[in-house]
Short mmCIF file of C-alpha atoms and ligand atoms in Angstrom, two decimals:
data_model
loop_
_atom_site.label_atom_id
_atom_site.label_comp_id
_atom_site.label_asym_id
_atom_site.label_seq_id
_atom_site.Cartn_x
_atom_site.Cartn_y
_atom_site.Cartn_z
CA UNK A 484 30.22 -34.79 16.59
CA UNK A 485 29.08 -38.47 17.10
CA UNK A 486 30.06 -40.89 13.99
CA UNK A 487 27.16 -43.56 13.44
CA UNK A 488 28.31 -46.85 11.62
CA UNK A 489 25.87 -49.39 10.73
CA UNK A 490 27.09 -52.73 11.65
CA UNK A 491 25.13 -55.74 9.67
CA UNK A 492 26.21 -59.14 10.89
CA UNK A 493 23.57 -62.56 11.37
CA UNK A 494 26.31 -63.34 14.35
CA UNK A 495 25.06 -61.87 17.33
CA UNK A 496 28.45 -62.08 19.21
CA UNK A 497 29.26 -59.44 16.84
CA UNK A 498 27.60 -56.90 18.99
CA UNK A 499 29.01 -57.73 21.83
CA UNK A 500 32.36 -57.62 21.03
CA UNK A 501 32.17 -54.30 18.99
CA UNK A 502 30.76 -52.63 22.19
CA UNK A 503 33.39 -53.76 24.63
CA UNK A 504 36.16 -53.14 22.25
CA UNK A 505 35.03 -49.82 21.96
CA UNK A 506 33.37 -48.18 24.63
CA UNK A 507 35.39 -45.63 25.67
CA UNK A 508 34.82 -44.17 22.42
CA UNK A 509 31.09 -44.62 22.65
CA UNK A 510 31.27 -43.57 26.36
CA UNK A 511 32.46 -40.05 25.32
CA UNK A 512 30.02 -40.23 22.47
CA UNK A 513 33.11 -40.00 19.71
CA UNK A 514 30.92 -43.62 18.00
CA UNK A 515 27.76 -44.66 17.93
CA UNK A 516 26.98 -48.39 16.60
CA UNK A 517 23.63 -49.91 15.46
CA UNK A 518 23.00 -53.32 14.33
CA UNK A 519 21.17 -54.99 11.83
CA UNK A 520 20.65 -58.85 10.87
CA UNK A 521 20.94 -58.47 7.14
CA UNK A 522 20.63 -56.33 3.96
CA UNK A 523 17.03 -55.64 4.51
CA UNK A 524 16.81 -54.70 7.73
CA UNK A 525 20.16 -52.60 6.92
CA UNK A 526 18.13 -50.78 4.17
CA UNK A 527 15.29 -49.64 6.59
CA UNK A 528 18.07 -48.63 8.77
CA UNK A 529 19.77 -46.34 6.61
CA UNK A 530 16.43 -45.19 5.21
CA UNK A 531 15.11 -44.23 8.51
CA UNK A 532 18.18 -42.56 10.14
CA UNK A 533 19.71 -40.04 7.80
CA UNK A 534 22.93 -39.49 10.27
CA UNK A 535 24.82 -43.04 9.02
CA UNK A 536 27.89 -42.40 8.00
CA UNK A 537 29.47 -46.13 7.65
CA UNK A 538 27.81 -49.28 6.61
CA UNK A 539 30.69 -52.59 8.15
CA UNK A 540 28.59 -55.56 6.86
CA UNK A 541 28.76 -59.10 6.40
CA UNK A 542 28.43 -60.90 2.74
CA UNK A 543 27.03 -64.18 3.51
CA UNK A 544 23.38 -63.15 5.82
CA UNK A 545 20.11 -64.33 4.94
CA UNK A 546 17.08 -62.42 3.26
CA UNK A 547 19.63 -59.98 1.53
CA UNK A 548 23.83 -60.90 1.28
CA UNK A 549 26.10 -57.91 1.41
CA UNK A 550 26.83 -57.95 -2.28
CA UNK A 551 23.61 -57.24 -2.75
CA UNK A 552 23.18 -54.40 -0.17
CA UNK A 553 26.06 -52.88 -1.74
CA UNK A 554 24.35 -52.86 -5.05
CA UNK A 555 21.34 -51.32 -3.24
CA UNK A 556 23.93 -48.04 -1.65
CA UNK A 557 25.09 -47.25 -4.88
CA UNK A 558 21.24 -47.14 -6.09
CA UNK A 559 20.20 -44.78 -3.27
CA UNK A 560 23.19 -42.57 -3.87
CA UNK A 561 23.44 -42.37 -0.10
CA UNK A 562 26.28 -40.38 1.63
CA UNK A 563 27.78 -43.60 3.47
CA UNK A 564 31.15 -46.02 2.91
CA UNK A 565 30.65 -49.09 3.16
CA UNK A 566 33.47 -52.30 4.35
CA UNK A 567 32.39 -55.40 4.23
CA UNK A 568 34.00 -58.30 6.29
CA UNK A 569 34.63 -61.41 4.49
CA UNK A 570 36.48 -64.94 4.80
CA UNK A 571 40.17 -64.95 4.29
CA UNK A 572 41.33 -65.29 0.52
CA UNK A 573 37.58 -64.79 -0.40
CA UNK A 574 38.88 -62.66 -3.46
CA UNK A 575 35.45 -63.54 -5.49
CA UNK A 576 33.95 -61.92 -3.07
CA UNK A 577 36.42 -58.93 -2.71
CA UNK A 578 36.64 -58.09 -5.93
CA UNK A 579 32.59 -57.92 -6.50
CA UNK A 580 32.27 -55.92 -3.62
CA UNK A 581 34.94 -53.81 -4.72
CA UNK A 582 33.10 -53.38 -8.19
CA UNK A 583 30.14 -52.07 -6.26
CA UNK A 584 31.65 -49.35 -4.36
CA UNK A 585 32.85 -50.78 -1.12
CA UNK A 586 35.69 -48.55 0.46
CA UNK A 587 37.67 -51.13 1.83
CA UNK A 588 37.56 -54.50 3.46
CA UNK A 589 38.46 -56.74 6.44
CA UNK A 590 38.95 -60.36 7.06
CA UNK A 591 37.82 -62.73 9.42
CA UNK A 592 38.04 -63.07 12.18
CA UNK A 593 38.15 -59.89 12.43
CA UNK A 594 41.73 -58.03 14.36
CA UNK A 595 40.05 -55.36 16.47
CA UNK A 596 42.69 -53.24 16.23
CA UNK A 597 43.04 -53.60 12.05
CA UNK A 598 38.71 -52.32 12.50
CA UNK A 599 39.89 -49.45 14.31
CA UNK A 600 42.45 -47.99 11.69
CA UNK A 601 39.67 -49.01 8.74
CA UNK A 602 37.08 -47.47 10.84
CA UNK A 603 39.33 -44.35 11.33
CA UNK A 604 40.51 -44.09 7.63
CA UNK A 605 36.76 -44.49 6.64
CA UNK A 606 35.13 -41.95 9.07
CA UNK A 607 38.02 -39.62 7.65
CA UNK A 608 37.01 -39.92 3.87
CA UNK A 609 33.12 -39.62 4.98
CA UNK A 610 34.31 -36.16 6.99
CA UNK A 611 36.41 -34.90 4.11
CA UNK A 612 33.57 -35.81 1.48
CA UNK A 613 30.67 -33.80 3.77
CA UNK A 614 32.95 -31.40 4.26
CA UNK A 615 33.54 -30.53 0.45
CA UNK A 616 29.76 -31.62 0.03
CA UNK A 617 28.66 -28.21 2.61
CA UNK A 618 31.38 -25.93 1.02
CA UNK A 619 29.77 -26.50 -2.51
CA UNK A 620 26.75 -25.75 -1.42
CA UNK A 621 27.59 -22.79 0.47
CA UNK A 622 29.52 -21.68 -2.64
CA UNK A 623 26.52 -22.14 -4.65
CA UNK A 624 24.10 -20.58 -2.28
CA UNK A 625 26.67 -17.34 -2.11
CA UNK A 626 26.43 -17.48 -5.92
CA UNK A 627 22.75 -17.64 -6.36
CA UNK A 628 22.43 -14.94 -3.36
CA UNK A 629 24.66 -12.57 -4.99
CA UNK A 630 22.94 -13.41 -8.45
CA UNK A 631 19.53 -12.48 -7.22
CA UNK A 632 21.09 -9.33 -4.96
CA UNK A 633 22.33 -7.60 -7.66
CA UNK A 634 19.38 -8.42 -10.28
CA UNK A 635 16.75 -8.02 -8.18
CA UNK A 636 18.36 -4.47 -6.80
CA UNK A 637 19.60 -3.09 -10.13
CA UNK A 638 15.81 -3.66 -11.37
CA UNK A 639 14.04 -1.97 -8.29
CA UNK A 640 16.73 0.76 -8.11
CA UNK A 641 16.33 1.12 -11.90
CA UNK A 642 12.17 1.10 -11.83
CA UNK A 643 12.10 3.15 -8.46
CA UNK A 644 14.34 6.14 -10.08
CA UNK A 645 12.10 5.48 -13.16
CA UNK A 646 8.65 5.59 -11.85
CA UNK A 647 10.36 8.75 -9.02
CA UNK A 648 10.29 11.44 -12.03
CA UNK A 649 7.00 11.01 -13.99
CA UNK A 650 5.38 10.69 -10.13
CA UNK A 651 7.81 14.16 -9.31
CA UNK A 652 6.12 16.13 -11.98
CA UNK A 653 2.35 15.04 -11.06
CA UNK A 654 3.25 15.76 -7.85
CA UNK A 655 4.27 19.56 -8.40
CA UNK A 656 1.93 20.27 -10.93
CA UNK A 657 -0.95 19.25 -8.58
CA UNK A 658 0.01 21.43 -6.35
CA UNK A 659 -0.35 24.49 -8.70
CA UNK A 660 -3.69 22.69 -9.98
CA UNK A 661 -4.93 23.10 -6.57
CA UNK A 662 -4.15 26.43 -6.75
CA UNK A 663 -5.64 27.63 -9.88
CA UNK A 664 -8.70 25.13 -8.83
CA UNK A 665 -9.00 27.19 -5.66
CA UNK A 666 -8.53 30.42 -7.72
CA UNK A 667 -11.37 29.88 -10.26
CA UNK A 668 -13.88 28.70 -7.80
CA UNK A 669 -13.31 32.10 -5.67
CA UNK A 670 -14.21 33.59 -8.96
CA UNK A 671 -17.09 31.83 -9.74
CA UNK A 672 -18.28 32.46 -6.12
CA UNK A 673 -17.52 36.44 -7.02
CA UNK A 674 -19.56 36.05 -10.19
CA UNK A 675 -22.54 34.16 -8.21
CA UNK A 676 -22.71 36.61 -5.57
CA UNK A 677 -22.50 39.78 -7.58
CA UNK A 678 -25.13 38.06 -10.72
CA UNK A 679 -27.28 35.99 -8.88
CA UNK A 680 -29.55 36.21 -11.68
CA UNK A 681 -27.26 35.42 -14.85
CA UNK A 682 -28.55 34.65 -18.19
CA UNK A 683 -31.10 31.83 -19.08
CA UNK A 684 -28.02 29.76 -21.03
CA UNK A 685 -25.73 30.25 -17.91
CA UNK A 686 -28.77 29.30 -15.51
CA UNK A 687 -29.81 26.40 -17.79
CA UNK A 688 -26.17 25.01 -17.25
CA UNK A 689 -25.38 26.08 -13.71
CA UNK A 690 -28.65 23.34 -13.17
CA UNK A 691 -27.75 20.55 -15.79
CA UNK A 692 -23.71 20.38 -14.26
CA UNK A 693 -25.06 20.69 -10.58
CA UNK A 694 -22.29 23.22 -10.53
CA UNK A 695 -22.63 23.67 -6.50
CA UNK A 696 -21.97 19.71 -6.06
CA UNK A 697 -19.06 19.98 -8.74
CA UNK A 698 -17.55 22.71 -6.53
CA UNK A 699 -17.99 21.29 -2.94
CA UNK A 700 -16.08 17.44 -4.74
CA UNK A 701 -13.64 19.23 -6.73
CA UNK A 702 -11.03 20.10 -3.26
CA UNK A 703 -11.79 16.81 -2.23
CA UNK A 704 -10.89 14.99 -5.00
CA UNK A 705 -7.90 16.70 -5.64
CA UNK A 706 -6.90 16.15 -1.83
CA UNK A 707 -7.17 12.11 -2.47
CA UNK A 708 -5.08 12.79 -5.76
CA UNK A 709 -2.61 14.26 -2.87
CA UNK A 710 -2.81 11.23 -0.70
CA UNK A 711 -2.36 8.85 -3.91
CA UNK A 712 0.65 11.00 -4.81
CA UNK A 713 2.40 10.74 -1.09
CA UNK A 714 1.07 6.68 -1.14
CA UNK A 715 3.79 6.51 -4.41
CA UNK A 716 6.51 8.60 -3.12
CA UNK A 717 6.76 6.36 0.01
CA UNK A 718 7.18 3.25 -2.13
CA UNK A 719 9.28 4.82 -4.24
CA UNK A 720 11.50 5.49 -0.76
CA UNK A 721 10.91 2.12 0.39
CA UNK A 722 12.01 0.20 -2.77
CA UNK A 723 15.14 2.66 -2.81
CA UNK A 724 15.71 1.81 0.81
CA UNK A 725 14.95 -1.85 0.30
CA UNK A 726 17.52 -1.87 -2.63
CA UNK A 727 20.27 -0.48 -1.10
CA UNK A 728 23.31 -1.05 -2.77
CA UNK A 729 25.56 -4.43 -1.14
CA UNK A 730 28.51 -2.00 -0.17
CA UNK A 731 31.60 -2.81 0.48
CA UNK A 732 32.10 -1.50 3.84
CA UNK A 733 28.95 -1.52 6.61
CA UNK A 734 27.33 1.72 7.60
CA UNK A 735 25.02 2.82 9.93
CA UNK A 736 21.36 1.79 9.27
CA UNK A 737 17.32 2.17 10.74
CA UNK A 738 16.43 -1.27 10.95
CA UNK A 739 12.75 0.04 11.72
CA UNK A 740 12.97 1.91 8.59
CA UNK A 741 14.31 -1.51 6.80
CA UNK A 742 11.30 -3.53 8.30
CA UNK A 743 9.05 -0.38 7.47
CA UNK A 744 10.07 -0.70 3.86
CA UNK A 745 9.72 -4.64 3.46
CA UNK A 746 6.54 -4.46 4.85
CA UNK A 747 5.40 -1.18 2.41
CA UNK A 748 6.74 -3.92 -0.59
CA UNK A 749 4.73 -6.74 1.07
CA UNK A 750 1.55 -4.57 1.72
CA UNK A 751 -0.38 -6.64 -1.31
CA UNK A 752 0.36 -10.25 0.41
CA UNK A 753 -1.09 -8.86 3.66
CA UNK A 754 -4.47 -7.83 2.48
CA UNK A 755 -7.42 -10.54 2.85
CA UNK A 756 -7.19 -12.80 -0.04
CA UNK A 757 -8.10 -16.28 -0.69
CA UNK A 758 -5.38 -18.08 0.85
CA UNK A 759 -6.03 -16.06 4.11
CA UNK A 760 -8.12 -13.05 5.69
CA UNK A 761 -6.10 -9.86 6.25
CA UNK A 762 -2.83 -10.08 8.38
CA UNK A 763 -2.39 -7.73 11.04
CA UNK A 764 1.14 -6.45 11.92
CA UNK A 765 1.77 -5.68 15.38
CA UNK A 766 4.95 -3.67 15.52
CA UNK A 767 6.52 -3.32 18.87
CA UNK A 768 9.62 -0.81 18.30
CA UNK A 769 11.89 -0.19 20.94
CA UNK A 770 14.60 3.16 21.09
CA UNK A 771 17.07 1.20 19.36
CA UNK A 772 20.23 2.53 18.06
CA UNK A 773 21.41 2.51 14.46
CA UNK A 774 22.73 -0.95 13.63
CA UNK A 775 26.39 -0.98 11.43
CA UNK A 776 25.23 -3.46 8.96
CA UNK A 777 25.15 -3.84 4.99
CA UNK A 778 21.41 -2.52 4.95
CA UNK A 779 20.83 -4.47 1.40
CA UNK A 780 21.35 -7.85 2.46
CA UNK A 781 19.62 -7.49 5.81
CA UNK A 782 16.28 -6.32 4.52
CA UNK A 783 16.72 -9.47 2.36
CA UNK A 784 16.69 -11.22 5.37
CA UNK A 785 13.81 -9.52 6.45
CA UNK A 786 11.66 -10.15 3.77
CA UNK A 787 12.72 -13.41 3.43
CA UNK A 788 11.41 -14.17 7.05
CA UNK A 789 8.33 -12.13 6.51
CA UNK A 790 7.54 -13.68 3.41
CA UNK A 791 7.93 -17.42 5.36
CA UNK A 792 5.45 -15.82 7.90
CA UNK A 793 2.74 -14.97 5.21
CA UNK A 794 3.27 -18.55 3.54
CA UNK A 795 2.59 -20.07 7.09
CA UNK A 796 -0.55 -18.33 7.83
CA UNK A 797 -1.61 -19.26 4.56
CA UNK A 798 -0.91 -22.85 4.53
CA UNK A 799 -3.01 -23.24 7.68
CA UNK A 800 -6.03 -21.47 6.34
CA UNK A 801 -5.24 -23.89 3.27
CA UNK A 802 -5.38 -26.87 5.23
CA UNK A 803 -9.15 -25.78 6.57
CA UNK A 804 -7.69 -24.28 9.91
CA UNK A 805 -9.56 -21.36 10.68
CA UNK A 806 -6.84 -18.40 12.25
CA UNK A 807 -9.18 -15.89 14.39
CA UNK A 808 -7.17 -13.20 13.77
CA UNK A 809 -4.04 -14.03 11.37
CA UNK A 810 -1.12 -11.80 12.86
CA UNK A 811 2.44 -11.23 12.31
CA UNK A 812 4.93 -9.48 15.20
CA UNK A 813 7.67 -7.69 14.89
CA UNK A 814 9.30 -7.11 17.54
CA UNK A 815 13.20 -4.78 18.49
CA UNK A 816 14.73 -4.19 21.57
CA UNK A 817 18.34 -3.75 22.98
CA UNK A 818 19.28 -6.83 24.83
CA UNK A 819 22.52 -6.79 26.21
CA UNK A 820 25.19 -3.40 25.59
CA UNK A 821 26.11 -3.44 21.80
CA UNK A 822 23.21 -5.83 20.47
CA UNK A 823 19.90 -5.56 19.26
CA UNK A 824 17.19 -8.36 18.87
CA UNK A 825 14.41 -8.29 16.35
CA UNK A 826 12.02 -11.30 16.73
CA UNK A 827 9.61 -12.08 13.69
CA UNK A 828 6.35 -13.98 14.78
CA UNK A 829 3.30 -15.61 12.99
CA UNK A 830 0.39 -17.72 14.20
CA UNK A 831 0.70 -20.22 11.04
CA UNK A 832 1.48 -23.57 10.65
CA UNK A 833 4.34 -24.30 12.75
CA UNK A 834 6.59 -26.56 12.10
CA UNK A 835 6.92 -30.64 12.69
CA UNK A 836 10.41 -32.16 13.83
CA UNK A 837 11.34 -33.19 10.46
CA UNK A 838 10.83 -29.94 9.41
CA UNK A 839 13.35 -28.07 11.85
CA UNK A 840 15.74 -30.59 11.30
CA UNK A 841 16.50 -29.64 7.70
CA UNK A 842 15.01 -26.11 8.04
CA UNK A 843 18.20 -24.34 7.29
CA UNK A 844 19.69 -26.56 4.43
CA UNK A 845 19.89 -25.25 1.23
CA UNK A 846 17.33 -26.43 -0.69
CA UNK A 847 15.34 -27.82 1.59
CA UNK A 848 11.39 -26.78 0.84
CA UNK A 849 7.72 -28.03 2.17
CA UNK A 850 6.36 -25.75 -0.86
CA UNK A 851 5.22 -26.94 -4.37
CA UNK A 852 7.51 -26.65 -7.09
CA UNK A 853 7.72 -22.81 -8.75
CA UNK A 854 6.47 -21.70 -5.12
CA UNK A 855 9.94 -22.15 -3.26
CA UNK A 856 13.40 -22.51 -3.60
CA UNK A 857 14.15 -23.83 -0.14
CA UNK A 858 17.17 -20.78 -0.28
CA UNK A 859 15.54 -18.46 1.93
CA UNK A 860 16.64 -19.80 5.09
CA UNK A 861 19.96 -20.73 4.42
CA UNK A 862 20.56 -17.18 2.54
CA UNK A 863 19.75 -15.43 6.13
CA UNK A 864 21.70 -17.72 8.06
CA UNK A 865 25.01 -16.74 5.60
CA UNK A 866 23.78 -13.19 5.57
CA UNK A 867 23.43 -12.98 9.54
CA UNK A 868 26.43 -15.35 10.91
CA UNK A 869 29.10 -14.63 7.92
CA UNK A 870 28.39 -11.11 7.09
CA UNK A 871 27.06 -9.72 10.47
CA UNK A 872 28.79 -12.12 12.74
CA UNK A 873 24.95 -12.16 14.64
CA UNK A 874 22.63 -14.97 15.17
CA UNK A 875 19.40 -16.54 13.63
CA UNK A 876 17.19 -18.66 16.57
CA UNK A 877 13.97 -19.79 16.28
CA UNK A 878 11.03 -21.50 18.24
CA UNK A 879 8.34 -23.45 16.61
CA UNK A 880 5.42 -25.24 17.46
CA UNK A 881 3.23 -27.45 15.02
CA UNK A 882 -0.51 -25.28 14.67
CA UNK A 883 0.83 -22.51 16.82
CA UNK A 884 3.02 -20.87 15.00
CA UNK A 885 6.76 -19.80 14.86
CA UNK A 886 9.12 -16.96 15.99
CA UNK A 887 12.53 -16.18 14.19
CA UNK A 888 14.74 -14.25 16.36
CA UNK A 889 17.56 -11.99 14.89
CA UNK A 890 20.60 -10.55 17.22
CA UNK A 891 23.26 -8.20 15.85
CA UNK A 892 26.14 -6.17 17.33
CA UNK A 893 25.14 -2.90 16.81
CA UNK A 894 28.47 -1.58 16.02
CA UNK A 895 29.10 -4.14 13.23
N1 ATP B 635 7.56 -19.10 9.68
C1 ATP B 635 7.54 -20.40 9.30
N2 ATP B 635 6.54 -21.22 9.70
C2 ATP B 635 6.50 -22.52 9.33
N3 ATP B 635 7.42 -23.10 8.53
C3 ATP B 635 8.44 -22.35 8.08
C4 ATP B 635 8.56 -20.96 8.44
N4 ATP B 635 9.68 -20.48 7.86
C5 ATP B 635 10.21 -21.51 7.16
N5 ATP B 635 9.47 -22.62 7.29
C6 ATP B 635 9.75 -23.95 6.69
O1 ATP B 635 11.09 -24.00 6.28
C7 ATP B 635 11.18 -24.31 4.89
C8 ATP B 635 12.39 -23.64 4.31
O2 ATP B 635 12.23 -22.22 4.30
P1 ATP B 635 13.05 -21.35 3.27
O3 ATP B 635 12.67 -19.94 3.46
O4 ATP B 635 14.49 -21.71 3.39
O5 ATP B 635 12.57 -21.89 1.87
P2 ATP B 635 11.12 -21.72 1.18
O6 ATP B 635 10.35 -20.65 1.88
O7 ATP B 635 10.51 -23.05 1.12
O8 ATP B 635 11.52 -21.25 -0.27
P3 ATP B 635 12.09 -19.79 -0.69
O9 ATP B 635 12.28 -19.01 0.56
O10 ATP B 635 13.40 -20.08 -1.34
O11 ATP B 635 11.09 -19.25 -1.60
C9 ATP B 635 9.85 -23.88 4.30
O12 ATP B 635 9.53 -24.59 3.12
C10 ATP B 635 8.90 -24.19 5.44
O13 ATP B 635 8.54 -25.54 5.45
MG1 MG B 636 11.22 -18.75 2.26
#
């Protein structure tokens, strides 16, 4: 990767001489140099580019000295070392800018090859420090991933096997309620045919309950208690599925049946609602094989995606775009022998450059406070790359709409 160091100098030779001494190195893109006349224009620099990674300045510059843009660093807790070049036996100087941070320093006029070793030693420390910095956060993201996992599992595992035996004994006992139902209406129909002219209490009643309307709804209604019933049991599967416990080894796994069951859980956000009018899901399955995978985990990633989706079809309709027809695609097919691709479309928002710059960073969020974590992203990447050794693409374009695309080796 390219190291960028900020060089602020008022000298324009400075330039000059920086990019002859070392071009090869910016030839085969190991440097990259910009330039800036003072502490000001340094600031706007550093504010605009997030890839700095050293800051060689000047003290003595006009509009804003050195000192002072050293002061400024340590304010904006940015990720950059700073050297500052100063006159020989300046030790005033030195030790102030030492005080405010400065990694190391260089006199004047400056020995090229003495800038090379600082420059080296400095790059170095800024590598080591990122490189700490990203393990941290990868640490903490593992953490927080395994933290939610096993909560968020335990308590659908726990309330699916909870709500899976109350719903079991409705279940059977309808079924012998339809059968008594069916028995004591055959009677009734005996008794109707065989008394059709019953006693003025019975016939007085038979009229007030509008028994003949009670008997054509009664089937019916216990047929949509039956459909109710079968609605429940395939959550219940779905959560179970959706749950699956993390195991410790990878085993063979429906991915339609994962996707089927994070949909089933996300049914409620799809449904027409203020933020949006209903979403439809277009499922194109392909005959794919079973996928050796940790089937927990990856339905994570699922719903973490879909859940994205949904938030991007609503944040368009939010900001007054109207979506003709507000659609999500999922989409599976075997690519090449031993991998499988499943590609997760919207038509929401999109995204701008910024936006897919950071996209995968920890953290990183476009949604209001309590609304998103900004972990989602970077939980899938860890889930599909570390634990799946697969990949996690995607193709965006601002008010079109965005495609992840998901590709696993089917045997694990
Ligand atoms: N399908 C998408 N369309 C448009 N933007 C997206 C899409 N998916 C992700 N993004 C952008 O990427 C950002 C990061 O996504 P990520 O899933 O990591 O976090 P989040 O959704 O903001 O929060 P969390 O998932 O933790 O609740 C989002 O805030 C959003 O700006
Ligand atoms: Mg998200």
């Amino acid at each position: 990767m390219t190291a960028k160091i900020l060089v602020v100098d008022d000298e324009l030779p400075i330039e000059r001489l920086i990019c002859q001494q070392f071009r090869k190195k910016i030839r085969a893109k190991e440097l990259e140099f910009v330039f800036a006349h003072n502490g000001l224009e340094a600031l706007d620099k550093l504010k605009e580019d997030g890839q700095i990674d050293m800051v060689l300045t000047d003290i003595n510059m006009p509009e804003m000295d050195g000192l002072t843009l050293l002061e400024k660093l340590k304010e904006l807790e940015l990720n950059v070392k700073a050297v500052v070049v100063t006159a020989y036996s300046d030790m005033e100087n030195i030790r102030k800018a030492m005080n405010n941070d400065a990694f190391d320093f260089l006199m004047k006029p400056i020995n090229f090859d003495d800038l090379e070793l600082t420059i080296n030693r400095t790059l170095e420390t800024v590598r080591q420090i990122k490189q700490t910095q990203y393990q941290l956060q990868q640490v903490q993201t593992q953490l927080i991933q395994k933290e939610k996992m096993s909560a968020l599992g335990q308590l659908v595992a726990g309330v699916a096997h909870e709500i899976n035996n109350p719903v079991n004994f409705v279940a059977g006992n309808l079924t012998h309620a339809r059968d008594y139902i069916e028995v004591m209406l055959h009677l009734l129909q005996l008794y109707q045919q065989h008394y059709p002219e019953p006693v003025t209490q019975i016939k007085a009643e038979t009229e007030s309950l509008d028994l003949q309307y009670l008997m054509e709804d009664l089937p019916q209604l216990i047929s949509s208690m039956h459909v109710g019933i079968d609605r429940i049991n395939q959550l219940i599967v779905a959560l179970k599925t959706f749950s699956r416990a993390d195991s410790s080894n990878k085993i063979p796994f429906n991915i339609h049946e994962g996707l089927d069951s994070t949909l089933l859980i996300l049914r409620h956000r799809l449904k027409a609602c203020s933020g949006h009018p209903a979403i439809a899901i277009i499922k194109e399955y392909e005959n794919i094989p079973q996928v050796h995978c940790y089937p927990g985990p990856l339905n994570q990633v699922f719903m973490n995606l879909l859940a994205n989706a949904i938030d991007a079809i609503d944040e368009l309709t939010h900001q007054g775009q109207i979506i003709q027809q507000p659609t999500i695609k999922i989409r599976t097919e075997v690519v090449e022998k031993g991998w499988v691709e499943i590609r997760i479309s919207d038509n929401g928002l999109g995204m701008t450059e910024e936006v897919k710059q950071q996209l995968f960073q920890p953290m990183f969020t476009t949604k209001p406070c309590g609304k998103g974590t900004g972990l989602g992203l970077s939980i899938c990447q860890q889930i599909i790359y570390e634990k799946h050794q697969g990949s996690l693409t995607y193709c965006s374009e601002l008010g079109k709409g965005t495609e992840f695309t998901i590709r696993l080796p089917v045997g694990g």
